[in-house]
Amino acid sequence: MTDPIYLYLSLLLAPISSVVTWYASRRKRRTDDIDNLQHSIESLAKRNNELYEEIIRLQRDNLDLQREQARLIAILTPEQLIQYQQLKRQDK
């Protein structure tokens, strides 16, 4: 006949292995979730830096254009300046 110790061990082995498997898969899911979140954060940070650099470039371009506009306005004749002001009012 079968030894009772082996019988009890075989009866306990299935639930114990199920608990161990569940715990291991739970930890893996959490680790995967954390890895996914970290990847998302890194992607967002990279995109944020790209957009920040683009904003800085556009601000510099805008400043250059404003300086060029001021230079051109400074050399306008009085008649041209009046026309410019009239056009500017129409755009508003």
Short mmCIF file of N, CA and C in Angstrom, two decimals:
data_model
loop_
_atom_site.label_atom_id
_atom_site.label_comp_id
_atom_site.label_asym_id
_atom_site.label_seq_id
_atom_site.Cartn_x
_atom_site.Cartn_y
_atom_site.Cartn_z
N MET A 1 0.81 -1.18 0.00
CA MET A 1 0.00 0.00 0.00
C MET A 1 0.87 1.27 0.00
N THR A 2 0.29 2.37 -0.41
CA THR A 2 1.01 3.62 -0.52
C THR A 2 1.23 4.20 0.86
N ASP A 3 2.40 4.73 1.02
CA ASP A 3 2.75 5.36 2.29
C ASP A 3 1.92 6.63 2.47
N PRO A 4 1.35 6.89 3.66
CA PRO A 4 0.50 8.06 3.87
C PRO A 4 1.26 9.39 3.66
N ILE A 5 2.54 9.39 3.92
CA ILE A 5 3.31 10.63 3.74
C ILE A 5 3.30 11.02 2.27
N TYR A 6 3.52 10.04 1.39
CA TYR A 6 3.50 10.32 -0.04
C TYR A 6 2.11 10.76 -0.50
N LEU A 7 1.10 10.17 0.09
CA LEU A 7 -0.27 10.54 -0.26
C LEU A 7 -0.54 12.01 0.11
N TYR A 8 -0.17 12.40 1.33
CA TYR A 8 -0.37 13.78 1.76
C TYR A 8 0.47 14.76 0.93
N LEU A 9 1.70 14.37 0.66
CA LEU A 9 2.55 15.23 -0.17
C LEU A 9 1.97 15.43 -1.57
N SER A 10 1.46 14.37 -2.14
CA SER A 10 0.89 14.50 -3.48
C SER A 10 -0.37 15.35 -3.46
N LEU A 11 -1.13 15.28 -2.37
CA LEU A 11 -2.33 16.10 -2.25
C LEU A 11 -1.99 17.58 -2.03
N LEU A 12 -0.89 17.84 -1.34
CA LEU A 12 -0.49 19.22 -1.06
C LEU A 12 0.33 19.85 -2.18
N LEU A 13 0.93 19.01 -3.01
CA LEU A 13 1.82 19.52 -4.04
C LEU A 13 1.09 20.41 -5.06
N ALA A 14 -0.07 20.03 -5.51
CA ALA A 14 -0.82 20.80 -6.51
C ALA A 14 -1.19 22.20 -6.00
N PRO A 15 -1.80 22.32 -4.81
CA PRO A 15 -2.14 23.68 -4.35
C PRO A 15 -0.91 24.55 -4.07
N ILE A 16 0.14 23.94 -3.53
CA ILE A 16 1.34 24.70 -3.25
C ILE A 16 1.98 25.20 -4.54
N SER A 17 2.05 24.34 -5.53
CA SER A 17 2.65 24.76 -6.81
C SER A 17 1.78 25.82 -7.48
N SER A 18 0.49 25.75 -7.31
CA SER A 18 -0.40 26.77 -7.87
C SER A 18 -0.15 28.12 -7.22
N VAL A 19 0.00 28.13 -5.91
CA VAL A 19 0.26 29.38 -5.19
C VAL A 19 1.61 29.96 -5.62
N VAL A 20 2.62 29.13 -5.73
CA VAL A 20 3.95 29.60 -6.15
C VAL A 20 3.88 30.15 -7.58
N THR A 21 3.19 29.47 -8.47
CA THR A 21 3.05 29.93 -9.84
C THR A 21 2.30 31.26 -9.89
N TRP A 22 1.22 31.38 -9.14
CA TRP A 22 0.44 32.61 -9.10
C TRP A 22 1.30 33.77 -8.59
N TYR A 23 2.07 33.53 -7.52
CA TYR A 23 2.91 34.58 -6.95
C TYR A 23 3.98 35.01 -7.94
N ALA A 24 4.61 34.07 -8.60
CA ALA A 24 5.66 34.39 -9.57
C ALA A 24 5.09 35.17 -10.76
N SER A 25 3.95 34.75 -11.26
CA SER A 25 3.35 35.45 -12.41
C SER A 25 2.87 36.84 -11.99
N ARG A 26 2.41 36.98 -10.77
CA ARG A 26 1.98 38.28 -10.27
C ARG A 26 3.16 39.25 -10.21
N ARG A 27 4.28 38.78 -9.72
CA ARG A 27 5.49 39.62 -9.67
C ARG A 27 5.95 39.99 -11.07
N LYS A 28 5.87 39.04 -12.00
CA LYS A 28 6.28 39.32 -13.38
C LYS A 28 5.37 40.37 -14.01
N ARG A 29 4.06 40.25 -13.77
CA ARG A 29 3.12 41.25 -14.30
C ARG A 29 3.44 42.64 -13.75
N ARG A 30 3.70 42.69 -12.45
CA ARG A 30 4.04 43.99 -11.84
C ARG A 30 5.34 44.55 -12.43
N THR A 31 6.31 43.70 -12.59
CA THR A 31 7.58 44.12 -13.18
C THR A 31 7.36 44.60 -14.61
N ASP A 32 6.56 43.87 -15.38
CA ASP A 32 6.26 44.28 -16.75
C ASP A 32 5.53 45.62 -16.77
N ASP A 33 4.59 45.79 -15.85
CA ASP A 33 3.86 47.07 -15.77
C ASP A 33 4.81 48.22 -15.44
N ILE A 34 5.72 47.99 -14.51
CA ILE A 34 6.69 49.02 -14.15
C ILE A 34 7.60 49.33 -15.33
N ASP A 35 8.04 48.29 -16.05
CA ASP A 35 8.88 48.50 -17.24
C ASP A 35 8.13 49.31 -18.30
N ASN A 36 6.86 49.00 -18.50
CA ASN A 36 6.05 49.75 -19.47
C ASN A 36 5.90 51.21 -19.06
N LEU A 37 5.66 51.44 -17.77
CA LEU A 37 5.53 52.81 -17.28
C LEU A 37 6.85 53.57 -17.43
N GLN A 38 7.96 52.90 -17.12
CA GLN A 38 9.26 53.54 -17.26
C GLN A 38 9.53 53.90 -18.72
N HIS A 39 9.18 52.99 -19.63
CA HIS A 39 9.36 53.27 -21.06
C HIS A 39 8.50 54.46 -21.49
N SER A 40 7.27 54.50 -20.99
CA SER A 40 6.38 55.63 -21.32
C SER A 40 6.94 56.94 -20.80
N ILE A 41 7.45 56.93 -19.59
CA ILE A 41 8.03 58.14 -19.00
C ILE A 41 9.23 58.60 -19.81
N GLU A 42 10.09 57.65 -20.19
CA GLU A 42 11.27 58.01 -20.98
C GLU A 42 10.86 58.58 -22.35
N SER A 43 9.84 57.98 -22.96
CA SER A 43 9.37 58.49 -24.26
C SER A 43 8.80 59.90 -24.12
N LEU A 44 8.02 60.12 -23.08
CA LEU A 44 7.44 61.45 -22.85
C LEU A 44 8.52 62.48 -22.53
N ALA A 45 9.51 62.10 -21.76
CA ALA A 45 10.60 63.02 -21.43
C ALA A 45 11.39 63.38 -22.69
N LYS A 46 11.63 62.40 -23.54
CA LYS A 46 12.35 62.66 -24.79
C LYS A 46 11.55 63.61 -25.68
N ARG A 47 10.26 63.35 -25.81
CA ARG A 47 9.39 64.21 -26.63
C ARG A 47 9.31 65.62 -26.04
N ASN A 48 9.26 65.70 -24.72
CA ASN A 48 9.23 67.00 -24.05
C ASN A 48 10.50 67.79 -24.36
N ASN A 49 11.64 67.14 -24.32
CA ASN A 49 12.90 67.82 -24.65
C ASN A 49 12.91 68.28 -26.10
N GLU A 50 12.41 67.45 -27.01
CA GLU A 50 12.35 67.82 -28.42
C GLU A 50 11.47 69.06 -28.61
N LEU A 51 10.31 69.06 -27.96
CA LEU A 51 9.39 70.20 -28.07
C LEU A 51 10.00 71.45 -27.45
N TYR A 52 10.69 71.30 -26.34
CA TYR A 52 11.33 72.44 -25.68
C TYR A 52 12.38 73.05 -26.60
N GLU A 53 13.19 72.21 -27.23
CA GLU A 53 14.20 72.71 -28.16
C GLU A 53 13.55 73.41 -29.36
N GLU A 54 12.44 72.87 -29.83
CA GLU A 54 11.71 73.50 -30.94
C GLU A 54 11.16 74.86 -30.52
N ILE A 55 10.65 74.97 -29.31
CA ILE A 55 10.13 76.25 -28.80
C ILE A 55 11.25 77.27 -28.73
N ILE A 56 12.40 76.85 -28.23
CA ILE A 56 13.54 77.77 -28.15
C ILE A 56 13.95 78.23 -29.54
N ARG A 57 14.00 77.31 -30.50
CA ARG A 57 14.37 77.68 -31.87
C ARG A 57 13.36 78.66 -32.45
N LEU A 58 12.08 78.40 -32.24
CA LEU A 58 11.04 79.30 -32.76
C LEU A 58 11.10 80.67 -32.10
N GLN A 59 11.40 80.72 -30.81
CA GLN A 59 11.53 82.00 -30.13
C GLN A 59 12.70 82.80 -30.71
N ARG A 60 13.80 82.11 -30.99
CA ARG A 60 14.95 82.80 -31.60
C ARG A 60 14.60 83.31 -33.00
N ASP A 61 13.92 82.46 -33.77
CA ASP A 61 13.49 82.88 -35.11
C ASP A 61 12.57 84.09 -35.03
N ASN A 62 11.65 84.06 -34.10
CA ASN A 62 10.71 85.17 -33.92
C ASN A 62 11.44 86.45 -33.54
N LEU A 63 12.41 86.34 -32.65
CA LEU A 63 13.19 87.51 -32.25
C LEU A 63 13.97 88.07 -33.44
N ASP A 64 14.55 87.19 -34.25
CA ASP A 64 15.26 87.63 -35.45
C ASP A 64 14.32 88.36 -36.41
N LEU A 65 13.13 87.81 -36.58
CA LEU A 65 12.15 88.45 -37.46
C LEU A 65 11.71 89.80 -36.93
N GLN A 66 11.51 89.90 -35.62
CA GLN A 66 11.13 91.18 -35.03
C GLN A 66 12.23 92.23 -35.21
N ARG A 67 13.47 91.80 -35.04
CA ARG A 67 14.59 92.73 -35.24
C ARG A 67 14.65 93.20 -36.70
N GLU A 68 14.48 92.24 -37.61
CA GLU A 68 14.50 92.59 -39.03
C GLU A 68 13.35 93.53 -39.37
N GLN A 69 12.17 93.26 -38.80
CA GLN A 69 11.02 94.14 -39.03
C GLN A 69 11.31 95.54 -38.50
N ALA A 70 11.88 95.64 -37.30
CA ALA A 70 12.20 96.95 -36.73
C ALA A 70 13.22 97.68 -37.58
N ARG A 71 14.20 96.94 -38.11
CA ARG A 71 15.21 97.56 -38.97
C ARG A 71 14.57 98.12 -40.25
N LEU A 72 13.65 97.33 -40.83
CA LEU A 72 12.99 97.77 -42.06
C LEU A 72 12.06 98.95 -41.81
N ILE A 73 11.36 98.93 -40.68
CA ILE A 73 10.46 100.04 -40.34
C ILE A 73 11.27 101.32 -40.14
N ALA A 74 12.46 101.18 -39.57
CA ALA A 74 13.30 102.35 -39.29
C ALA A 74 13.74 103.05 -40.56
N ILE A 75 13.80 102.32 -41.68
CA ILE A 75 14.27 102.96 -42.93
C ILE A 75 13.12 103.37 -43.85
N LEU A 76 11.88 103.24 -43.37
CA LEU A 76 10.73 103.64 -44.19
C LEU A 76 10.66 105.17 -44.28
N THR A 77 10.19 105.62 -45.41
CA THR A 77 9.92 107.06 -45.55
C THR A 77 8.64 107.37 -44.79
N PRO A 78 8.39 108.61 -44.49
CA PRO A 78 7.15 108.96 -43.75
C PRO A 78 5.89 108.46 -44.46
N GLU A 79 5.85 108.54 -45.79
CA GLU A 79 4.66 108.07 -46.52
C GLU A 79 4.51 106.55 -46.39
N GLN A 80 5.63 105.86 -46.50
CA GLN A 80 5.58 104.40 -46.37
C GLN A 80 5.19 104.00 -44.94
N LEU A 81 5.64 104.74 -43.96
CA LEU A 81 5.29 104.46 -42.57
C LEU A 81 3.80 104.61 -42.34
N ILE A 82 3.19 105.62 -42.93
CA ILE A 82 1.74 105.82 -42.82
C ILE A 82 1.01 104.64 -43.46
N GLN A 83 1.45 104.24 -44.64
CA GLN A 83 0.82 103.08 -45.30
C GLN A 83 0.98 101.81 -44.46
N TYR A 84 2.14 101.63 -43.89
CA TYR A 84 2.39 100.47 -43.04
C TYR A 84 1.43 100.45 -41.85
N GLN A 85 1.28 101.59 -41.20
CA GLN A 85 0.38 101.69 -40.05
C GLN A 85 -1.06 101.43 -40.45
N GLN A 86 -1.45 101.90 -41.62
CA GLN A 86 -2.82 101.66 -42.10
C GLN A 86 -3.03 100.15 -42.35
N LEU A 87 -2.06 99.52 -42.98
CA LEU A 87 -2.15 98.06 -43.22
C LEU A 87 -2.21 97.28 -41.92
N LYS A 88 -1.43 97.74 -40.97
CA LYS A 88 -1.39 97.07 -39.68
C LYS A 88 -2.74 97.15 -38.98
N ARG A 89 -3.40 98.31 -39.08
CA ARG A 89 -4.72 98.48 -38.50
C ARG A 89 -5.76 97.59 -39.19
N GLN A 90 -5.63 97.43 -40.50
CA GLN A 90 -6.57 96.59 -41.25
C GLN A 90 -6.45 95.11 -40.86
N ASP A 91 -5.26 94.68 -40.53
CA ASP A 91 -5.03 93.29 -40.14
C ASP A 91 -5.66 92.95 -38.79
N LYS A 92 -5.89 93.95 -37.96
CA LYS A 92 -6.46 93.70 -36.62
C LYS A 92 -7.91 93.47 -36.65
#
